[in-house]
């Protein structure tokens, strides 16, 4: 997202893989005796790839509890106190102050989930840590290698004029329902997105921060009794205007790749950046100059910004397909679906969904795809502005709003 062009309105599928690590056994007593909203996720194993820990908000009372003008974009869902029930954390960004050029940091807010799928404020944790000025994304993974899920929050500072950039905040799980705070004040940047994976196969998840702004470096963070970081060896023109990213092994070669969702506007050609979206391929030699460009059709060029991306084998051919969430001025919205056939991508959007979505003053910022209620039907769902939920169902190979 560009500082001078867009007003950010705000707004986290999960599956296990060979990269998964096992979380310590949690208490699941009595869960099977009620219709628990997160029954699919009991006894879950947290992956080293943060995308696979991305869980939708199914809580019954979360909208009532999300104070402020917008649903928090950086909210994360995990069982941080090991009681068998999912909990919720966000940085309680004051988005209205950000839009008006006022720097305001509220406390990071913690909610405990219960067997009924409701949230209650965790007063023990909620008064401890200052949050972000303008939180954009939160991720969950195990950064220190102790098999407990940690949290990382990224934001971009004021969304006003020439934005005031900000640093990320990490919370390391202390295994007792509490966290150790790491304020990464050396990494001030316009962090519109963040992802993490075990990209060097050391058994821990590395945080990846790629800057969409010219002049701001990109970094990979390792946890070694604290976070240490190194500059990412990626040409800056590759990352400019890439406002969404995830990490996942898209080509099934055993190495985690990075997918960057890019701006589709033609005029960016004369700024020198790589247009559109692409996959930066990893290998036994690490990341180099190998990439796969994703289709950029005439139809989507007016939907200039990618806000989120998803991966799901829609056609059950063994290859992960890519679903991109696009917006035009945070009102008009477009979902782009790319079929993956042996790492060759084809835009098949019209085969799967009819795009005629308009959200007044908001956009689909987070998409989740999976069978979340165990009814055998694949859902695609989101929380849009003010926490409203939109759900599509994949029936006869077509997504239709439920």
PDB file of C-alpha atoms in Angstrom, residues 174-336:
ATOM      1  CA  UNK A 174       6.973 -18.195  28.289  1.00  0.00           C
ATOM      2  CA  UNK A 175       5.001 -21.508  28.384  1.00  0.00           C
ATOM      3  CA  UNK A 176       2.867 -20.347  31.316  1.00  0.00           C
ATOM      4  CA  UNK A 177       0.281 -18.151  29.606  1.00  0.00           C
ATOM      5  CA  UNK A 178       2.574 -15.117  29.603  1.00  0.00           C
ATOM      6  CA  UNK A 179       4.979 -13.568  27.107  1.00  0.00           C
ATOM      7  CA  UNK A 180       8.403 -11.975  26.913  1.00  0.00           C
ATOM      8  CA  UNK A 181       8.337  -8.758  24.881  1.00  0.00           C
ATOM      9  CA  UNK A 182      10.865  -7.828  22.176  1.00  0.00           C
ATOM     10  CA  UNK A 183      10.547  -4.301  20.762  1.00  0.00           C
ATOM     11  CA  UNK A 184      12.699  -4.314  17.616  1.00  0.00           C
ATOM     12  CA  UNK A 185      13.454  -0.604  17.590  1.00  0.00           C
ATOM     13  CA  UNK A 186      16.360  -0.965  15.119  1.00  0.00           C
ATOM     14  CA  UNK A 187      13.973  -2.151  12.395  1.00  0.00           C
ATOM     15  CA  UNK A 188      11.926   0.963  11.712  1.00  0.00           C
ATOM     16  CA  UNK A 189      10.173   0.591   8.358  1.00  0.00           C
ATOM     17  CA  UNK A 190       6.920   0.591   6.426  1.00  0.00           C
ATOM     18  CA  UNK A 191       6.022  -3.013   7.254  1.00  0.00           C
ATOM     19  CA  UNK A 192       2.753  -3.635   5.433  1.00  0.00           C
ATOM     20  CA  UNK A 193       3.120  -7.416   5.685  1.00  0.00           C
ATOM     21  CA  UNK A 194       5.233 -10.097   7.347  1.00  0.00           C
ATOM     22  CA  UNK A 195       5.646 -13.863   7.121  1.00  0.00           C
ATOM     23  CA  UNK A 196       7.823 -16.577   8.636  1.00  0.00           C
ATOM     24  CA  UNK A 197       9.111 -20.069   7.814  1.00  0.00           C
ATOM     25  CA  UNK A 198      12.066 -22.305   8.522  1.00  0.00           C
ATOM     26  CA  UNK A 199      13.867 -21.181   5.385  1.00  0.00           C
ATOM     27  CA  UNK A 200      17.290 -22.470   6.476  1.00  0.00           C
ATOM     28  CA  UNK A 201      16.085 -25.795   7.947  1.00  0.00           C
ATOM     29  CA  UNK A 202      17.444 -25.116  11.439  1.00  0.00           C
ATOM     30  CA  UNK A 203      14.213 -26.149  13.213  1.00  0.00           C
ATOM     31  CA  UNK A 204      13.132 -22.590  13.984  1.00  0.00           C
ATOM     32  CA  UNK A 205      10.956 -20.154  12.097  1.00  0.00           C
ATOM     33  CA  UNK A 206      12.660 -17.121  10.573  1.00  0.00           C
ATOM     34  CA  UNK A 207      10.732 -13.864  10.252  1.00  0.00           C
ATOM     35  CA  UNK A 208      10.753 -12.258   6.792  1.00  0.00           C
ATOM     36  CA  UNK A 209      10.214  -8.505   6.417  1.00  0.00           C
ATOM     37  CA  UNK A 210      10.282  -7.261   2.817  1.00  0.00           C
ATOM     38  CA  UNK A 211       9.900  -3.515   2.372  1.00  0.00           C
ATOM     39  CA  UNK A 212       7.443  -2.185  -0.242  1.00  0.00           C
ATOM     40  CA  UNK A 213       9.023   1.270  -0.019  1.00  0.00           C
ATOM     41  CA  UNK A 214      12.026   2.573  -1.899  1.00  0.00           C
ATOM     42  CA  UNK A 215      15.040   3.237   0.309  1.00  0.00           C
ATOM     43  CA  UNK A 216      13.988   0.876   3.126  1.00  0.00           C
ATOM     44  CA  UNK A 217      15.979  -2.359   3.414  1.00  0.00           C
ATOM     45  CA  UNK A 218      14.436  -5.812   3.824  1.00  0.00           C
ATOM     46  CA  UNK A 219      15.413  -8.283   6.553  1.00  0.00           C
ATOM     47  CA  UNK A 220      15.347 -11.879   7.776  1.00  0.00           C
ATOM     48  CA  UNK A 221      15.217 -12.325  11.557  1.00  0.00           C
ATOM     49  CA  UNK A 222      16.512 -15.293  13.559  1.00  0.00           C
ATOM     50  CA  UNK A 223      15.977 -15.853  17.254  1.00  0.00           C
ATOM     51  CA  UNK A 224      19.202 -16.569  19.171  1.00  0.00           C
ATOM     52  CA  UNK A 225      18.502 -15.610  22.789  1.00  0.00           C
ATOM     53  CA  UNK A 226      16.938 -12.552  21.204  1.00  0.00           C
ATOM     54  CA  UNK A 227      16.285 -11.519  17.637  1.00  0.00           C
ATOM     55  CA  UNK A 228      19.223 -11.033  15.299  1.00  0.00           C
ATOM     56  CA  UNK A 229      18.725  -9.923  11.736  1.00  0.00           C
ATOM     57  CA  UNK A 230      20.454  -9.759   8.391  1.00  0.00           C
ATOM     58  CA  UNK A 231      19.661  -7.846   5.263  1.00  0.00           C
ATOM     59  CA  UNK A 232      17.797  -9.794   2.593  1.00  0.00           C
ATOM     60  CA  UNK A 233      19.733 -10.117  -0.646  1.00  0.00           C
ATOM     61  CA  UNK A 234      16.857  -9.160  -2.921  1.00  0.00           C
ATOM     62  CA  UNK A 235      16.856  -6.323  -5.464  1.00  0.00           C
ATOM     63  CA  UNK A 236      14.856  -3.421  -4.081  1.00  0.00           C
ATOM     64  CA  UNK A 237      12.942  -3.043  -7.337  1.00  0.00           C
ATOM     65  CA  UNK A 238      11.508  -6.527  -6.712  1.00  0.00           C
ATOM     66  CA  UNK A 239       9.913  -5.514  -3.409  1.00  0.00           C
ATOM     67  CA  UNK A 240       8.586  -2.042  -4.235  1.00  0.00           C
ATOM     68  CA  UNK A 241       4.772  -1.924  -4.135  1.00  0.00           C
ATOM     69  CA  UNK A 242       4.561  -5.528  -2.879  1.00  0.00           C
ATOM     70  CA  UNK A 243       2.119  -5.029  -0.014  1.00  0.00           C
ATOM     71  CA  UNK A 244       1.316  -8.678   0.705  1.00  0.00           C
ATOM     72  CA  UNK A 245       3.644 -11.653   1.176  1.00  0.00           C
ATOM     73  CA  UNK A 246       3.577 -15.219   2.416  1.00  0.00           C
ATOM     74  CA  UNK A 247       6.100 -18.057   2.606  1.00  0.00           C
ATOM     75  CA  UNK A 248       5.265 -21.609   1.575  1.00  0.00           C
ATOM     76  CA  UNK A 249       6.813 -24.449  -0.432  1.00  0.00           C
ATOM     77  CA  UNK A 250       4.763 -23.824  -3.557  1.00  0.00           C
ATOM     78  CA  UNK A 251       6.676 -26.205  -5.860  1.00  0.00           C
ATOM     79  CA  UNK A 252       7.023 -29.123  -3.425  1.00  0.00           C
ATOM     80  CA  UNK A 253      10.815 -29.292  -3.626  1.00  0.00           C
ATOM     81  CA  UNK A 254      11.393 -29.181   0.130  1.00  0.00           C
ATOM     82  CA  UNK A 255      12.399 -25.502   0.255  1.00  0.00           C
ATOM     83  CA  UNK A 256      10.135 -22.680   1.372  1.00  0.00           C
ATOM     84  CA  UNK A 257       9.478 -20.038  -1.299  1.00  0.00           C
ATOM     85  CA  UNK A 258       8.253 -16.454  -0.866  1.00  0.00           C
ATOM     86  CA  UNK A 259       5.167 -15.212  -2.711  1.00  0.00           C
ATOM     87  CA  UNK A 260       4.841 -11.436  -3.174  1.00  0.00           C
ATOM     88  CA  UNK A 261       1.530  -9.819  -4.082  1.00  0.00           C
ATOM     89  CA  UNK A 262       2.228  -6.746  -6.159  1.00  0.00           C
ATOM     90  CA  UNK A 263       0.663  -3.635  -7.546  1.00  0.00           C
ATOM     91  CA  UNK A 264      -0.964  -3.959 -10.961  1.00  0.00           C
ATOM     92  CA  UNK A 265      -0.873  -0.320 -12.020  1.00  0.00           C
ATOM     93  CA  UNK A 266       0.820   0.319 -15.366  1.00  0.00           C
ATOM     94  CA  UNK A 267       2.358   3.653 -14.410  1.00  0.00           C
ATOM     95  CA  UNK A 268       4.695   1.912 -11.998  1.00  0.00           C
ATOM     96  CA  UNK A 269       6.659   0.677 -14.986  1.00  0.00           C
ATOM     97  CA  UNK A 270       8.608   3.942 -15.075  1.00  0.00           C
ATOM     98  CA  UNK A 271       9.578   3.585 -11.405  1.00  0.00           C
ATOM     99  CA  UNK A 272      11.660   0.525 -12.226  1.00  0.00           C
ATOM    100  CA  UNK A 273       9.949  -2.051 -10.042  1.00  0.00           C
ATOM    101  CA  UNK A 274       8.914  -5.520 -11.114  1.00  0.00           C
ATOM    102  CA  UNK A 275       5.206  -5.322 -11.924  1.00  0.00           C
ATOM    103  CA  UNK A 276       2.518  -7.680 -10.694  1.00  0.00           C
ATOM    104  CA  UNK A 277       2.926 -10.641  -8.344  1.00  0.00           C
ATOM    105  CA  UNK A 278       5.554 -13.345  -8.344  1.00  0.00           C
ATOM    106  CA  UNK A 279       7.142 -16.252  -6.483  1.00  0.00           C
ATOM    107  CA  UNK A 280      10.747 -15.926  -5.314  1.00  0.00           C
ATOM    108  CA  UNK A 281      12.067 -19.482  -5.409  1.00  0.00           C
ATOM    109  CA  UNK A 282      14.222 -21.030  -2.710  1.00  0.00           C
ATOM    110  CA  UNK A 283      16.615 -23.952  -3.236  1.00  0.00           C
ATOM    111  CA  UNK A 284      19.476 -25.872  -1.606  1.00  0.00           C
ATOM    112  CA  UNK A 285      21.632 -22.859  -2.457  1.00  0.00           C
ATOM    113  CA  UNK A 286      19.176 -20.404  -0.897  1.00  0.00           C
ATOM    114  CA  UNK A 287      17.339 -17.604  -2.663  1.00  0.00           C
ATOM    115  CA  UNK A 288      18.844 -16.396  -5.918  1.00  0.00           C
ATOM    116  CA  UNK A 289      17.440 -14.870  -9.088  1.00  0.00           C
ATOM    117  CA  UNK A 290      14.888 -17.598  -9.858  1.00  0.00           C
ATOM    118  CA  UNK A 291      11.277 -16.456  -9.864  1.00  0.00           C
ATOM    119  CA  UNK A 292       7.896 -17.285 -11.333  1.00  0.00           C
ATOM    120  CA  UNK A 293       5.759 -14.363 -12.514  1.00  0.00           C
ATOM    121  CA  UNK A 294       2.052 -14.725 -11.842  1.00  0.00           C
ATOM    122  CA  UNK A 295      -0.553 -13.815 -14.481  1.00  0.00           C
ATOM    123  CA  UNK A 296      -1.489 -10.131 -14.710  1.00  0.00           C
ATOM    124  CA  UNK A 297      -4.588  -9.804 -16.877  1.00  0.00           C
ATOM    125  CA  UNK A 298      -6.197  -6.642 -18.223  1.00  0.00           C
ATOM    126  CA  UNK A 299      -9.272  -7.330 -16.129  1.00  0.00           C
ATOM    127  CA  UNK A 300      -7.506  -6.976 -12.782  1.00  0.00           C
ATOM    128  CA  UNK A 301      -5.366  -3.925 -13.492  1.00  0.00           C
ATOM    129  CA  UNK A 302      -7.915  -1.592 -11.960  1.00  0.00           C
ATOM    130  CA  UNK A 303      -7.762  -3.623  -8.706  1.00  0.00           C
ATOM    131  CA  UNK A 304      -4.348  -2.294  -7.969  1.00  0.00           C
ATOM    132  CA  UNK A 305      -3.369  -3.643  -4.563  1.00  0.00           C
ATOM    133  CA  UNK A 306      -3.057  -7.207  -3.230  1.00  0.00           C
ATOM    134  CA  UNK A 307      -4.154  -7.300   0.420  1.00  0.00           C
ATOM    135  CA  UNK A 308      -3.898 -11.011   1.151  1.00  0.00           C
ATOM    136  CA  UNK A 309      -3.149 -14.374  -0.458  1.00  0.00           C
ATOM    137  CA  UNK A 310      -4.213 -17.945   0.110  1.00  0.00           C
ATOM    138  CA  UNK A 311      -3.118 -21.386  -1.035  1.00  0.00           C
ATOM    139  CA  UNK A 312      -5.436 -24.320  -1.612  1.00  0.00           C
ATOM    140  CA  UNK A 313      -5.553 -27.270  -3.998  1.00  0.00           C
ATOM    141  CA  UNK A 314      -8.934 -26.387  -5.453  1.00  0.00           C
ATOM    142  CA  UNK A 315      -8.816 -28.907  -8.302  1.00  0.00           C
ATOM    143  CA  UNK A 316      -7.207 -31.678  -6.213  1.00  0.00           C
ATOM    144  CA  UNK A 317      -4.331 -32.239  -8.652  1.00  0.00           C
ATOM    145  CA  UNK A 318      -1.642 -32.151  -5.959  1.00  0.00           C
ATOM    146  CA  UNK A 319      -0.493 -28.578  -6.705  1.00  0.00           C
ATOM    147  CA  UNK A 320      -1.318 -25.605  -4.498  1.00  0.00           C
ATOM    148  CA  UNK A 321      -3.405 -23.013  -6.322  1.00  0.00           C
ATOM    149  CA  UNK A 322      -3.184 -19.331  -5.344  1.00  0.00           C
ATOM    150  CA  UNK A 323      -6.065 -17.034  -4.400  1.00  0.00           C
ATOM    151  CA  UNK A 324      -5.299 -13.308  -4.243  1.00  0.00           C
ATOM    152  CA  UNK A 325      -7.457 -10.696  -2.525  1.00  0.00           C
ATOM    153  CA  UNK A 326      -7.333  -7.405  -4.497  1.00  0.00           C
ATOM    154  CA  UNK A 327      -8.836  -3.973  -3.956  1.00  0.00           C
ATOM    155  CA  UNK A 328      -9.436  -0.692  -5.751  1.00  0.00           C
ATOM    156  CA  UNK A 329      -9.318   2.250  -3.351  1.00  0.00           C
ATOM    157  CA  UNK A 330     -10.529   0.029  -0.499  1.00  0.00           C
ATOM    158  CA  UNK A 331     -14.075  -0.028  -1.856  1.00  0.00           C
ATOM    159  CA  UNK A 332     -14.212  -2.278  -4.896  1.00  0.00           C
ATOM    160  CA  UNK A 333     -12.890  -5.764  -4.345  1.00  0.00           C
ATOM    161  CA  UNK A 334     -11.711  -8.580  -6.615  1.00  0.00           C
ATOM    162  CA  UNK A 335     -10.702 -12.172  -5.882  1.00  0.00           C
ATOM    163  CA  UNK A 336      -8.189 -13.606  -8.355  1.00  0.00           C
TER     164      UNK A 336
END
